[in-house]
mmCIF file of C-alpha atoms in Angstrom:
data_model
loop_
_atom_site.group_PDB
_atom_site.id
_atom_site.type_symbol
_atom_site.label_atom_id
_atom_site.label_comp_id
_atom_site.label_asym_id
_atom_site.label_seq_id
_atom_site.Cartn_x
_atom_site.Cartn_y
_atom_site.Cartn_z
ATOM 1 C CA GLU I 1 -5.509 55.583 -115.244
ATOM 2 C CA PRO I 2 -5.748 55.349 -119.054
ATOM 3 C CA GLU I 3 -2.692 53.922 -120.766
ATOM 4 C CA VAL I 4 -1.143 53.779 -124.191
ATOM 5 C CA THR I 5 -1.016 50.124 -125.184
ATOM 6 C CA GLN I 6 1.298 48.596 -127.740
ATOM 7 C CA THR I 7 1.271 45.204 -129.416
ATOM 8 C CA PRO I 8 3.129 42.991 -129.783
ATOM 9 C CA SER I 9 5.597 43.414 -126.951
ATOM 10 C CA HIS I 10 8.262 41.650 -128.975
ATOM 11 C CA GLN I 11 8.417 41.146 -132.754
ATOM 12 C CA VAL I 12 11.064 39.107 -134.522
ATOM 13 C CA THR I 13 11.309 39.413 -138.280
ATOM 14 C CA GLN I 14 13.703 38.620 -141.072
ATOM 15 C CA MET I 15 15.547 41.295 -142.970
ATOM 16 C CA GLY I 16 13.518 42.556 -145.904
ATOM 17 C CA GLN I 17 10.168 41.686 -144.379
ATOM 18 C CA GLU I 18 7.418 44.172 -143.643
ATOM 19 C CA VAL I 19 6.338 44.750 -140.063
ATOM 20 C CA ILE I 20 3.447 46.645 -138.556
ATOM 21 C CA LEU I 21 3.653 47.853 -134.992
ATOM 22 C CA ARG I 22 0.370 48.645 -133.347
ATOM 23 C CA CYS I 23 -0.634 51.174 -130.748
ATOM 24 C CA VAL I 24 -3.844 52.178 -129.069
ATOM 25 C CA PRO I 25 -3.421 55.750 -127.810
ATOM 26 C CA ILE I 26 -5.403 57.145 -124.915
ATOM 27 C CA SER I 27 -8.929 57.675 -126.207
ATOM 28 C CA ASN I 28 -9.338 61.451 -125.937
ATOM 29 C CA HIS I 29 -5.837 62.283 -127.128
ATOM 30 C CA LEU I 30 -5.302 64.194 -130.353
ATOM 31 C CA TYR I 31 -1.551 63.946 -130.996
ATOM 32 C CA PHE I 32 0.255 60.695 -131.676
ATOM 33 C CA TYR I 33 3.931 59.926 -131.891
ATOM 34 C CA TRP I 34 6.445 57.196 -132.592
ATOM 35 C CA TYR I 35 9.880 57.165 -131.003
ATOM 36 C CA ARG I 36 12.536 54.492 -131.066
ATOM 37 C CA GLN I 37 15.393 53.512 -128.788
ATOM 38 C CA ILE I 38 18.247 51.421 -130.056
ATOM 39 C CA LEU I 39 19.656 49.325 -127.211
ATOM 40 C CA GLY I 40 21.801 51.462 -124.931
ATOM 41 C CA GLN I 41 21.192 54.638 -126.885
ATOM 42 C CA LYS I 42 18.985 57.703 -126.737
ATOM 43 C CA VAL I 43 15.279 57.787 -127.348
ATOM 44 C CA GLU I 44 14.878 59.217 -130.866
ATOM 45 C CA PHE I 45 11.901 60.975 -132.397
ATOM 46 C CA LEU I 46 10.471 59.419 -135.540
ATOM 47 C CA VAL I 47 7.167 61.109 -136.346
ATOM 48 C CA SER I 48 4.223 63.038 -134.975
ATOM 49 C CA PHE I 49 0.680 62.750 -136.286
ATOM 50 C CA TYR I 50 -2.273 65.071 -135.869
ATOM 51 C CA ASN I 51 -5.600 65.437 -137.621
ATOM 52 C CA ASN I 52 -4.909 62.408 -139.810
ATOM 53 C CA GLU I 53 -1.644 63.623 -141.200
ATOM 54 C CA ILE I 54 2.036 63.743 -140.323
ATOM 55 C CA SER I 55 2.850 67.011 -138.575
ATOM 56 C CA GLU I 56 6.576 66.493 -138.149
ATOM 57 C CA LYS I 57 9.117 63.779 -138.922
ATOM 58 C CA SER I 58 12.797 63.175 -138.382
ATOM 59 C CA GLU I 59 15.531 62.140 -140.791
ATOM 60 C CA ILE I 60 15.147 58.580 -139.556
ATOM 61 C CA PHE I 61 11.580 58.447 -140.860
ATOM 62 C CA ASP I 62 12.416 57.764 -144.502
ATOM 63 C CA ASP I 63 10.361 56.203 -147.287
ATOM 64 C CA GLN I 64 10.542 52.806 -145.597
ATOM 65 C CA PHE I 65 8.375 54.075 -142.761
ATOM 66 C CA SER I 66 4.724 55.002 -142.771
ATOM 67 C CA VAL I 67 2.060 55.676 -140.172
ATOM 68 C CA GLU I 68 -1.654 55.247 -140.275
ATOM 69 C CA ARG I 69 -4.686 55.700 -138.103
ATOM 70 C CA PRO I 70 -6.907 53.083 -139.722
ATOM 71 C CA ASP I 71 -9.810 53.559 -137.350
ATOM 72 C CA GLY I 72 -10.798 55.602 -134.334
ATOM 73 C CA SER I 73 -8.569 53.772 -131.905
ATOM 74 C CA ASN I 74 -5.439 52.334 -133.533
ATOM 75 C CA PHE I 75 -2.251 54.052 -134.637
ATOM 76 C CA THR I 76 0.246 51.962 -136.593
ATOM 77 C CA LEU I 77 3.858 52.195 -137.707
ATOM 78 C CA LYS I 78 4.808 50.200 -140.784
ATOM 79 C CA ILE I 79 8.328 49.411 -141.883
ATOM 80 C CA ARG I 80 8.189 48.177 -145.463
ATOM 81 C CA SER I 81 11.487 46.333 -145.793
ATOM 82 C CA THR I 82 13.234 45.909 -142.476
ATOM 83 C CA LYS I 83 16.988 46.262 -142.092
ATOM 84 C CA LEU I 84 19.209 44.966 -139.316
ATOM 85 C CA GLU I 85 19.652 48.512 -138.045
ATOM 86 C CA ASP I 86 15.895 48.840 -137.518
ATOM 87 C CA SER I 87 16.254 46.583 -134.473
ATOM 88 C CA ALA I 88 15.184 48.738 -131.554
ATOM 89 C CA MET I 89 12.479 49.382 -129.012
ATOM 90 C CA TYR I 90 9.675 51.351 -130.629
ATOM 91 C CA PHE I 91 7.566 53.554 -128.376
ATOM 92 C CA CYS I 92 4.198 54.986 -129.212
ATOM 93 C CA ALA I 93 3.042 58.087 -127.355
ATOM 94 C CA SER I 94 0.031 60.348 -127.311
ATOM 95 C CA SER I 95 -0.931 63.692 -125.848
ATOM 96 C CA PRO I 96 -4.276 65.429 -125.503
ATOM 97 C CA GLY I 97 -3.310 69.025 -125.992
ATOM 98 C CA THR I 98 -1.388 71.222 -128.324
ATOM 99 C CA GLY I 99 1.469 68.893 -129.133
ATOM 100 C CA VAL I 100 4.282 68.224 -126.707
ATOM 101 C CA ARG I 101 3.582 71.299 -124.588
ATOM 102 C CA GLY I 102 -0.130 70.857 -124.142
ATOM 103 C CA THR I 103 0.243 68.195 -121.580
ATOM 104 C CA PRO I 104 3.022 65.660 -121.236
ATOM 105 C CA LEU I 105 3.416 62.790 -123.634
ATOM 106 C CA HIS I 106 2.134 59.463 -122.367
ATOM 107 C CA PHE I 107 4.304 56.627 -123.598
ATOM 108 C CA GLY I 108 3.424 52.992 -124.090
ATOM 109 C CA ASN I 109 5.722 50.232 -122.878
ATOM 110 C CA GLY I 110 7.132 49.670 -126.325
ATOM 111 C CA THR I 111 7.525 46.948 -128.915
ATOM 112 C CA ARG I 112 10.939 45.367 -129.136
ATOM 113 C CA LEU I 113 11.694 44.762 -132.806
ATOM 114 C CA THR I 114 14.439 42.300 -133.617
ATOM 115 C CA VAL I 115 15.500 42.000 -137.241
ATOM 116 C CA THR I 116 17.542 38.907 -138.060
ATOM 117 C CA GLY W 1 25.383 69.097 -134.152
ATOM 118 C CA GLU W 2 23.532 70.509 -131.223
ATOM 119 C CA SER W 3 22.213 67.999 -128.789
ATOM 120 C CA VAL W 4 21.091 67.348 -125.276
ATOM 121 C CA GLY W 5 23.623 65.444 -123.193
ATOM 122 C CA LEU W 6 24.273 64.200 -119.680
ATOM 123 C CA HIS W 7 27.384 64.480 -117.523
ATOM 124 C CA LEU W 8 27.060 61.241 -115.507
ATOM 125 C CA PRO W 9 25.961 57.917 -116.935
ATOM 126 C CA THR W 10 25.462 56.253 -113.507
ATOM 127 C CA LEU W 11 24.619 57.727 -110.133
ATOM 128 C CA SER W 12 24.568 55.611 -107.002
ATOM 129 C CA VAL W 13 22.999 57.031 -103.842
ATOM 130 C CA GLN W 14 22.021 55.799 -100.410
ATOM 131 C CA GLU W 15 18.346 55.454 -99.632
ATOM 132 C CA GLY W 16 17.129 58.613 -97.963
ATOM 133 C CA ASP W 17 19.777 60.852 -99.479
ATOM 134 C CA ASN W 18 19.027 63.501 -102.070
ATOM 135 C CA SER W 19 19.899 62.845 -105.720
ATOM 136 C CA ILE W 20 20.943 65.331 -108.340
ATOM 137 C CA ILE W 21 20.920 64.369 -112.002
ATOM 138 C CA ASN W 22 22.414 66.814 -114.484
ATOM 139 C CA CYS W 23 21.847 67.584 -118.135
ATOM 140 C CA ALA W 24 23.628 69.969 -120.495
ATOM 141 C CA TYR W 25 22.024 71.314 -123.620
ATOM 142 C CA SER W 26 23.607 73.312 -126.383
ATOM 143 C CA ASN W 27 20.666 74.523 -128.471
ATOM 144 C CA SER W 28 19.882 78.062 -127.382
ATOM 145 C CA ALA W 29 16.534 77.856 -129.182
ATOM 146 C CA SER W 30 15.294 75.200 -126.747
ATOM 147 C CA ASP W 31 12.627 76.699 -124.560
ATOM 148 C CA TYR W 32 10.847 73.769 -122.959
ATOM 149 C CA PHE W 33 12.400 70.924 -121.022
ATOM 150 C CA ILE W 34 11.088 67.704 -119.551
ATOM 151 C CA TRP W 35 12.476 65.026 -117.264
ATOM 152 C CA TYR W 36 11.413 61.447 -117.877
ATOM 153 C CA LYS W 37 11.955 58.322 -115.794
ATOM 154 C CA GLN W 38 12.296 54.967 -117.493
ATOM 155 C CA GLU W 39 12.065 51.751 -115.524
ATOM 156 C CA SER W 40 13.227 48.477 -116.963
ATOM 157 C CA GLY W 41 10.818 47.160 -119.598
ATOM 158 C CA LYS W 42 8.654 50.261 -119.583
ATOM 159 C CA GLY W 43 8.260 53.415 -121.585
ATOM 160 C CA PRO W 44 9.412 56.841 -120.408
ATOM 161 C CA GLN W 45 7.258 58.292 -117.669
ATOM 162 C CA PHE W 46 6.810 62.038 -117.236
ATOM 163 C CA ILE W 47 8.268 63.484 -114.040
ATOM 164 C CA ILE W 48 8.338 67.242 -114.352
ATOM 165 C CA ASP W 49 8.694 69.970 -116.961
ATOM 166 C CA ILE W 50 9.882 73.563 -117.068
ATOM 167 C CA ARG W 51 9.624 76.406 -119.531
ATOM 168 C CA SER W 52 12.521 78.681 -120.284
ATOM 169 C CA ASN W 53 10.856 81.676 -118.606
ATOM 170 C CA MET W 54 11.346 79.891 -115.273
ATOM 171 C CA ASP W 55 14.477 78.828 -113.437
ATOM 172 C CA LYS W 56 12.935 76.495 -110.891
ATOM 173 C CA ARG W 57 9.896 74.288 -110.614
ATOM 174 C CA GLN W 58 8.924 71.950 -107.813
ATOM 175 C CA GLY W 59 6.831 68.847 -107.749
ATOM 176 C CA GLN W 60 6.328 66.097 -105.241
ATOM 177 C CA ARG W 61 9.847 65.271 -103.976
ATOM 178 C CA VAL W 62 11.334 66.544 -107.253
ATOM 179 C CA THR W 63 12.705 69.904 -108.287
ATOM 180 C CA VAL W 64 13.951 70.956 -111.694
ATOM 181 C CA LEU W 65 16.438 73.781 -112.010
ATOM 182 C CA LEU W 66 17.194 75.556 -115.268
ATOM 183 C CA ASN W 67 20.267 77.710 -115.780
ATOM 184 C CA LYS W 68 19.969 79.293 -119.196
ATOM 185 C CA THR W 69 23.253 81.143 -118.852
ATOM 186 C CA VAL W 70 25.250 77.922 -118.908
ATOM 187 C CA LYS W 71 22.573 75.840 -120.633
ATOM 188 C CA HIS W 72 22.231 73.428 -117.756
ATOM 189 C CA LEU W 73 19.278 71.507 -116.379
ATOM 190 C CA SER W 74 19.135 69.451 -113.225
ATOM 191 C CA LEU W 75 16.681 67.155 -111.509
ATOM 192 C CA GLN W 76 16.770 66.947 -107.745
ATOM 193 C CA ILE W 77 15.048 64.065 -105.998
ATOM 194 C CA ALA W 78 14.569 64.464 -102.261
ATOM 195 C CA ALA W 79 14.797 61.507 -99.881
ATOM 196 C CA THR W 80 15.577 59.036 -102.655
ATOM 197 C CA GLN W 81 13.759 55.728 -102.399
ATOM 198 C CA PRO W 82 14.455 52.300 -103.936
ATOM 199 C CA GLY W 83 11.508 52.902 -106.270
ATOM 200 C CA ASP W 84 13.387 55.835 -107.756
ATOM 201 C CA SER W 85 15.940 53.460 -109.274
ATOM 202 C CA ALA W 86 15.621 53.928 -113.030
ATOM 203 C CA VAL W 87 17.167 55.676 -116.003
ATOM 204 C CA TYR W 88 16.414 59.392 -116.132
ATOM 205 C CA PHE W 89 16.301 61.343 -119.371
ATOM 206 C CA CYS W 90 16.098 65.020 -119.996
ATOM 207 C CA ALA W 91 14.385 66.119 -123.184
ATOM 208 C CA GLU W 92 14.089 69.447 -124.928
ATOM 209 C CA ASN W 93 11.594 71.015 -127.253
ATOM 210 C CA ILE W 94 12.257 73.893 -129.589
ATOM 211 C CA ASN W 95 9.825 76.654 -130.439
ATOM 212 C CA GLY W 96 6.649 74.664 -129.941
ATOM 213 C CA GLY W 97 7.333 71.943 -132.467
ATOM 214 C CA ASN W 98 6.123 68.419 -131.938
ATOM 215 C CA MET W 99 9.519 66.815 -131.507
ATOM 216 C CA LEU W 100 11.277 66.054 -128.255
ATOM 217 C CA THR W 101 15.052 65.616 -128.354
ATOM 218 C CA PHE W 102 16.196 63.276 -125.614
ATOM 219 C CA GLY W 103 19.506 63.203 -123.805
ATOM 220 C CA GLY W 104 21.551 60.071 -123.317
ATOM 221 C CA GLY W 105 20.182 59.080 -119.902
ATOM 222 C CA THR W 106 21.562 58.653 -116.389
ATOM 223 C CA ARG W 107 21.035 55.473 -114.434
ATOM 224 C CA LEU W 108 20.131 56.121 -110.807
ATOM 225 C CA MET W 109 20.837 53.267 -108.408
ATOM 226 C CA VAL W 110 19.513 53.518 -104.871
ATOM 227 C CA LYS W 111 21.280 51.454 -102.237
ATOM 228 C CA PRO W 112 19.202 50.321 -99.248
#
């Protein structure tokens, strides 16, 4: 069964550094998402992306965050200047249909970001 | 603010028994709900969904019940197995947007 793959599985960075988290969504999917989960807390929506542009974003997704689909297969999340509070598990997801209701979101296994 | 929440943080059941995991929501505009299962070290995995024009939906060993009057959602797992041990999240979607709002999660522990 096709999977959403994320790399790296664990990223350690120093405060103030830029990080790029990478995702390869399922190949025929049209909608892409980033969510994050701070340890022990809820999974939180960051951003959705469709047709090469952001379709929806949360308050968390401020100017420090950006997303890009640089080619036909990758979907990236960039944090320009990381803060301690950015430490979390970041999940990429994709769906083939009309957003979250088309068919269920398929999540990757996440990248654990640790900011020191 | 309005949010999706869970009554029980941890549920421990005996293998073979039925499990019921509950979720309360407060946003009356929510009209689509999903249950996800998250195993250790993995991303959320879709279990079952339900739209607000339904009050019950069944899958393989799982049933979701929706009570719009009291804004309550439940997930029933029949004949719980050790492989069902995980954290279960409910999530809601409002008016067809692209955002899911997740609840806080319930850990299900299955005793052999």
